[in-house]
Tab-separated table of C-alpha atoms in Angstrom:
chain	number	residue	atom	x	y	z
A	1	UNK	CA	-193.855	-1.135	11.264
A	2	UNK	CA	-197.707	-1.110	10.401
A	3	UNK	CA	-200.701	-3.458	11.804
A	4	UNK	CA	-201.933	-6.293	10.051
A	5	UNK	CA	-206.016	-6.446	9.381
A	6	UNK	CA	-207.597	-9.104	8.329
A	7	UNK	CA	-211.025	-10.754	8.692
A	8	UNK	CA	-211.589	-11.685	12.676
A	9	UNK	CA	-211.501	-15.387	11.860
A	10	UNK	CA	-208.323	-15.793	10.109
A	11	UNK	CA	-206.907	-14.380	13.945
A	12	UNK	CA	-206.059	-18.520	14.510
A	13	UNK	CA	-203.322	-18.995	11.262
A	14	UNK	CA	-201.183	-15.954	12.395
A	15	UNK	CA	-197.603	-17.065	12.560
A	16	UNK	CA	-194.279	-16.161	12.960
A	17	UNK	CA	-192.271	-18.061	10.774
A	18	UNK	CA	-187.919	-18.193	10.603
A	19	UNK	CA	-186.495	-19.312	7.218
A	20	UNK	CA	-183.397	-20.590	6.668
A	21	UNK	CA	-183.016	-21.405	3.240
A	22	UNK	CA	-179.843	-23.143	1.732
A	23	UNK	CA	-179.093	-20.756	-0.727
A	24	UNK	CA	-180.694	-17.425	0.424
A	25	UNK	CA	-180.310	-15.757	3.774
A	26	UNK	CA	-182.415	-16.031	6.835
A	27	UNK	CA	-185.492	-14.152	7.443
A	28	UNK	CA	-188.491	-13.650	10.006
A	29	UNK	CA	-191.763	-12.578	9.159
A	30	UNK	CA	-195.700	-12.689	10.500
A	31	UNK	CA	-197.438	-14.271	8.063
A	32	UNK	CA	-200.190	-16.453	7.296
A	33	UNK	CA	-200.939	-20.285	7.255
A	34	UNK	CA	-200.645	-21.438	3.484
A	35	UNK	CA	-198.898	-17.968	2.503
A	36	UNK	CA	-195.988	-16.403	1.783
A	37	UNK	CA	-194.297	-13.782	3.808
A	38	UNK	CA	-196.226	-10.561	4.667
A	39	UNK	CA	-194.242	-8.459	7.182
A	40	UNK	CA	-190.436	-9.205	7.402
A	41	UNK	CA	-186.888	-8.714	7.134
A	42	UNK	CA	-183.739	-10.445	6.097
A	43	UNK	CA	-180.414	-11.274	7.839
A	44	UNK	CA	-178.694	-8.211	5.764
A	45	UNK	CA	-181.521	-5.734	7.347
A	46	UNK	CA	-183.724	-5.584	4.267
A	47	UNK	CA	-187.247	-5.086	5.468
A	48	UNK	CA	-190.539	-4.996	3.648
A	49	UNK	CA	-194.191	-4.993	4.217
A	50	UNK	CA	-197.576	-3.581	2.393
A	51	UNK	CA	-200.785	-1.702	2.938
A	52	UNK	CA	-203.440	-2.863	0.503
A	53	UNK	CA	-204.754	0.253	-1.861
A	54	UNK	CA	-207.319	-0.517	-4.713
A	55	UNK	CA	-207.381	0.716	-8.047
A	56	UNK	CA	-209.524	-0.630	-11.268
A	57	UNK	CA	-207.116	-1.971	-13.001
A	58	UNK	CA	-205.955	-5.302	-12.265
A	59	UNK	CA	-204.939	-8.069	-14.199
A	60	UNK	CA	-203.015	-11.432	-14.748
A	61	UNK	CA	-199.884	-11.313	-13.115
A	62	UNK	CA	-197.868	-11.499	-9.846
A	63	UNK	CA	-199.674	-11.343	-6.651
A	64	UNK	CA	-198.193	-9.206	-3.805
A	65	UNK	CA	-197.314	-12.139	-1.563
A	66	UNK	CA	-194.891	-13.393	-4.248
A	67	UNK	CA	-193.719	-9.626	-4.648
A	68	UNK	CA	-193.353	-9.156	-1.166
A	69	UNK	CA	-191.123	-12.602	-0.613
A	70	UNK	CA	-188.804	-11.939	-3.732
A	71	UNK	CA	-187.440	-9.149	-1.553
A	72	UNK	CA	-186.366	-10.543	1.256
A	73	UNK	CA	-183.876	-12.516	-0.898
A	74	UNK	CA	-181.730	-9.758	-1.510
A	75	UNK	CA	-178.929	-8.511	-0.256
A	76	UNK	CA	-178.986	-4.566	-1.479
A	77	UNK	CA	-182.326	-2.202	-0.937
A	78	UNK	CA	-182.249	-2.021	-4.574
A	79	UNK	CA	-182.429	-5.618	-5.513
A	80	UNK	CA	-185.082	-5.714	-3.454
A	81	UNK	CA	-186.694	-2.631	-4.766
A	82	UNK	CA	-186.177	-3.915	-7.766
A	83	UNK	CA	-188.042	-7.543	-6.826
A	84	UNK	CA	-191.770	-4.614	-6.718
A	85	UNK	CA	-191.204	-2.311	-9.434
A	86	UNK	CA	-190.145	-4.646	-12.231
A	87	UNK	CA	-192.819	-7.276	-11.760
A	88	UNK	CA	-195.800	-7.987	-13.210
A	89	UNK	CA	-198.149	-6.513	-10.964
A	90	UNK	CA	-201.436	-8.375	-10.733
A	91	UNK	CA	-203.070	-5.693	-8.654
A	92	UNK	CA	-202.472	-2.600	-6.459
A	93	UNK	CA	-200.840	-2.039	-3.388
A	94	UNK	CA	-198.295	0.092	-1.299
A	95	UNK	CA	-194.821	-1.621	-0.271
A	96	UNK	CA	-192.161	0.128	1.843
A	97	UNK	CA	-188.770	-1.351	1.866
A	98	UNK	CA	-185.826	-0.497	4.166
A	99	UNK	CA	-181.942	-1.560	4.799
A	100	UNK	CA	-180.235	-1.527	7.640
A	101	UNK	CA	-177.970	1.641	6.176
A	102	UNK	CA	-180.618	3.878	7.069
A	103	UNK	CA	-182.587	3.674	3.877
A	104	UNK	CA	-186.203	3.652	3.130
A	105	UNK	CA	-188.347	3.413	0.045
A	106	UNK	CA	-192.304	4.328	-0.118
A	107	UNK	CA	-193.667	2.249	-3.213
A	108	UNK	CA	-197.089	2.939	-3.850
A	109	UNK	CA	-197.638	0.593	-7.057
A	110	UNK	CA	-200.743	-0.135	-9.068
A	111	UNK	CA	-200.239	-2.398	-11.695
A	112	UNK	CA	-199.064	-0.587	-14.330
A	113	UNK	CA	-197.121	2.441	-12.438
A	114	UNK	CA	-195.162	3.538	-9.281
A	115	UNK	CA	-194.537	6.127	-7.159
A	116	UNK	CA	-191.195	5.944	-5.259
A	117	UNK	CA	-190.837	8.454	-2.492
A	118	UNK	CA	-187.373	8.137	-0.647
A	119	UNK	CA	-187.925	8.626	3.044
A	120	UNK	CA	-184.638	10.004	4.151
A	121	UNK	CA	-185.943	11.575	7.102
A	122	UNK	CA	-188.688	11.836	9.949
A	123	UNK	CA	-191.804	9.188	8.986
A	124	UNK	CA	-193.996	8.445	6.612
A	125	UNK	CA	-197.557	7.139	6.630
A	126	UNK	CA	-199.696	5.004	4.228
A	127	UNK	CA	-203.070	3.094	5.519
A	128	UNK	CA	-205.639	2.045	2.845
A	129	UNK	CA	-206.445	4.905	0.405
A	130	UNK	CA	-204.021	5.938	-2.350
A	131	UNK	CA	-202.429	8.917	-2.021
A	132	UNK	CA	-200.615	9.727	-5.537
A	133	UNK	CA	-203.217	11.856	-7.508
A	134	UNK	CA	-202.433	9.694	-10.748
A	135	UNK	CA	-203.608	6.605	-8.620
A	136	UNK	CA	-206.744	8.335	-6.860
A	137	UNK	CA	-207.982	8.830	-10.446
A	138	UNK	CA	-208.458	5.394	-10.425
A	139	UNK	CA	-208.964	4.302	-7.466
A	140	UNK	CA	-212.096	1.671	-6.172
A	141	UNK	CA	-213.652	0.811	-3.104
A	142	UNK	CA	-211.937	1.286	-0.305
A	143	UNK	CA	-212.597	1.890	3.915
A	144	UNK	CA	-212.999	5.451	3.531
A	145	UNK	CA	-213.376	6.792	6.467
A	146	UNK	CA	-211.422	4.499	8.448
A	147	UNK	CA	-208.690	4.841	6.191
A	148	UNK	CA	-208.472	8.575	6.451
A	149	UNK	CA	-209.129	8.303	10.448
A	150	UNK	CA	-205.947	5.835	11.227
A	151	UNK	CA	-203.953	8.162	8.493
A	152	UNK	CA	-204.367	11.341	10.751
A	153	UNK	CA	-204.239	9.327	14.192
A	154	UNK	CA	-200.913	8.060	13.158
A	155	UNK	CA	-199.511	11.053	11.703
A	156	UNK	CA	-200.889	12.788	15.228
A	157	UNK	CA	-198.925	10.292	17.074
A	158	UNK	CA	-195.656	10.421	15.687
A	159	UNK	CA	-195.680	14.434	15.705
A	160	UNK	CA	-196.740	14.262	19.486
A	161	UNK	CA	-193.360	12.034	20.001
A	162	UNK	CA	-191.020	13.922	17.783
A	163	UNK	CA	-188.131	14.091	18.998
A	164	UNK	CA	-188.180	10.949	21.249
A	165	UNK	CA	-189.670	8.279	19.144
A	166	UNK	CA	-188.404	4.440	19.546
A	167	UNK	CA	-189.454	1.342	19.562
A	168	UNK	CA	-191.070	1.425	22.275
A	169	UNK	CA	-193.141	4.417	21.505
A	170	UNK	CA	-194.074	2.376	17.514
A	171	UNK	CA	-195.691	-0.523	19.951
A	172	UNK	CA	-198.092	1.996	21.367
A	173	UNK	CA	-198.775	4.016	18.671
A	174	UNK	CA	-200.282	0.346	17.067
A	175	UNK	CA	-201.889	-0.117	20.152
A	176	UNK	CA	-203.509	3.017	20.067
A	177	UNK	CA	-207.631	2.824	20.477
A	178	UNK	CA	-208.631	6.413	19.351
A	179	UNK	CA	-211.899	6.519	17.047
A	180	UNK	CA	-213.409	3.130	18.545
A	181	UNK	CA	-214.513	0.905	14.903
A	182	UNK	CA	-211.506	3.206	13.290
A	183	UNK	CA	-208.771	3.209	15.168
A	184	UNK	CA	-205.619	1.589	14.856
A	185	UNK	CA	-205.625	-1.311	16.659
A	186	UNK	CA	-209.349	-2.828	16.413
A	187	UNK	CA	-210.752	-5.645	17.914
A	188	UNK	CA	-213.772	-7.095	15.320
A	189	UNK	CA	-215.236	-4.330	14.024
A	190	UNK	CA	-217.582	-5.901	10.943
A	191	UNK	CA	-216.024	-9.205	10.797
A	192	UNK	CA	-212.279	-7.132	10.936
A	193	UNK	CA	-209.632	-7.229	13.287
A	194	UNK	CA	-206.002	-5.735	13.776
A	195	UNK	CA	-204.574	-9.778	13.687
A	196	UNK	CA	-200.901	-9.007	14.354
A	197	UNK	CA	-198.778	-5.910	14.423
A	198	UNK	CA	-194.867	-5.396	13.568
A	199	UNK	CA	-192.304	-2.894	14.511
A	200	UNK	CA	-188.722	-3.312	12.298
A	201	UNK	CA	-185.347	-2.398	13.121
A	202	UNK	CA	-183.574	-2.807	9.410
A	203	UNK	CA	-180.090	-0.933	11.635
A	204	UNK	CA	-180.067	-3.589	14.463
A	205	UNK	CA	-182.020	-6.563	12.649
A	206	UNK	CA	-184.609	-6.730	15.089
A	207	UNK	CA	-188.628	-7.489	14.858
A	208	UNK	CA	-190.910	-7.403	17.000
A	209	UNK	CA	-194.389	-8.797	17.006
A	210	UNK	CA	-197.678	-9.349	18.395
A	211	UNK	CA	-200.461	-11.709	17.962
A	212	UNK	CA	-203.789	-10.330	17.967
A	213	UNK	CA	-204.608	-6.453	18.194
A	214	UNK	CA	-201.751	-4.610	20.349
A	215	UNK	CA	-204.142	-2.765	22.898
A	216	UNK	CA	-205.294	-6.148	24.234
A	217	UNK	CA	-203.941	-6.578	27.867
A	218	UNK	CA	-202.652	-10.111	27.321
A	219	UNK	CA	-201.129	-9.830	24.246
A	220	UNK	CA	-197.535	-10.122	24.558
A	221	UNK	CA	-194.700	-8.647	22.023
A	222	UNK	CA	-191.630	-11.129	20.797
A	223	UNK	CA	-188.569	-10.485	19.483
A	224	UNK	CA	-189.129	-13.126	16.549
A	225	UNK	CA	-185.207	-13.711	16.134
A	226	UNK	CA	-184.549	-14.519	19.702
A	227	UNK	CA	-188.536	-16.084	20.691
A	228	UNK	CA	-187.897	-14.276	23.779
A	229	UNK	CA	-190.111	-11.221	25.135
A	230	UNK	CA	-189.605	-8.228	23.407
């Protein structure tokens, strides 16, 4: 599961969207108005979704909201995995994909390399800064120090709850205020917000979401394949 920051004003043109295509299978996702998916999964428990990283090397090719819909088209994590690493990448970013077999994927890509880390057990983290030496050499501007601050909250988080971590725990983690302008879940700090958050379940097909940042007292989480309460 992760957040998902964006500038305060796009807050209005979150969505929750169900496909149902006539020759692919099903999926849910939070996305965008106008884009493609961001945050989803599939009706065969393949689940994606991205962190953006920045490196200095961009160029023509495929942006990662086409990279991270291809995805949730397939049926195996490795078609899927497949969908990231074989692309033309336009630009940098980190993708984790999952299946509901237990398996997980860390992808941090820039466009001309990536670094696959299999997560076979306990958690992984990624925010915004890259964390594979060969892409650090090359990395460009990115939210330093709030970066590095929701890295160690996180990983603080999960080891406090080892042992007992579920679903239930991921929704507060994201809704976790620690750091004020750098914590997780952040409520227009220069012109940025946490504008949704999403916690998957590739095993039992679930996701749950949440509209706005997660530590906000009306904000409500839905199960997006049942549009009931979470």
């Amino acid at each position: 599961g992760q957040t998902w920051d964006l500038a305060s004003d796009n807050m209005p043109h979150v969505l929750g969207v169900h496909r149902r295509p006539i020759d692919g299978p099903e999926t849910w996702t939070l996305t965008t108005t106008g884009c493609l998916s961001l945050i989803g999964i599939n009706e065969h428990g393949i689940a994606v979704g991205t962190t953006n990283i920045r490196t200095t090397d961009a160029r023509p090719g495929v942006t990662y909201l086409s990279l991270l819909h291809k995805p949730l088209a397939a049926r195996e994590l490795e078609e899927a995995v497949r969908a990231i690493t074989e692309a033309r990448r336009a630009g940098a970013h980190f993708y984790y994909v999952a299946d509901g077999e237990g398996r997980a994927l860390a992808l941090e890509c820039t466009p001309d390399h990536v670094d696959s880390t299999e997560i076979e057990t306990g958690a992984y983290v990624h925010t915004n800064h890259c964390l594979v030496p060969e892409h650090q050499a090359i990395e460009g501007d990115t939210p330093f120090a709030s970066s590095h601050a929701r890295q160690d909250r996180l990983e603080h988080l999960i080891a406090d709850d080892l042992g007992s971590a579920d679903l239930a725990a991921a929704t507060r983690w994201l809704a976790d205020q620690a750091n004020g302008e750098n914590a997780i879940s952040r409520t227009d700090f220069n012109g940025i917000s946490s504008n949704g958050s999403v916690v998957m379940e590739p095993q039992s097909g679930s996701i749950r979401a949440c509209h706005g940042p997660a530590h906000l007292s009306d904000v409500k989480w839905i199960d997006l394949r049942t549009s009931g309460p979470a």
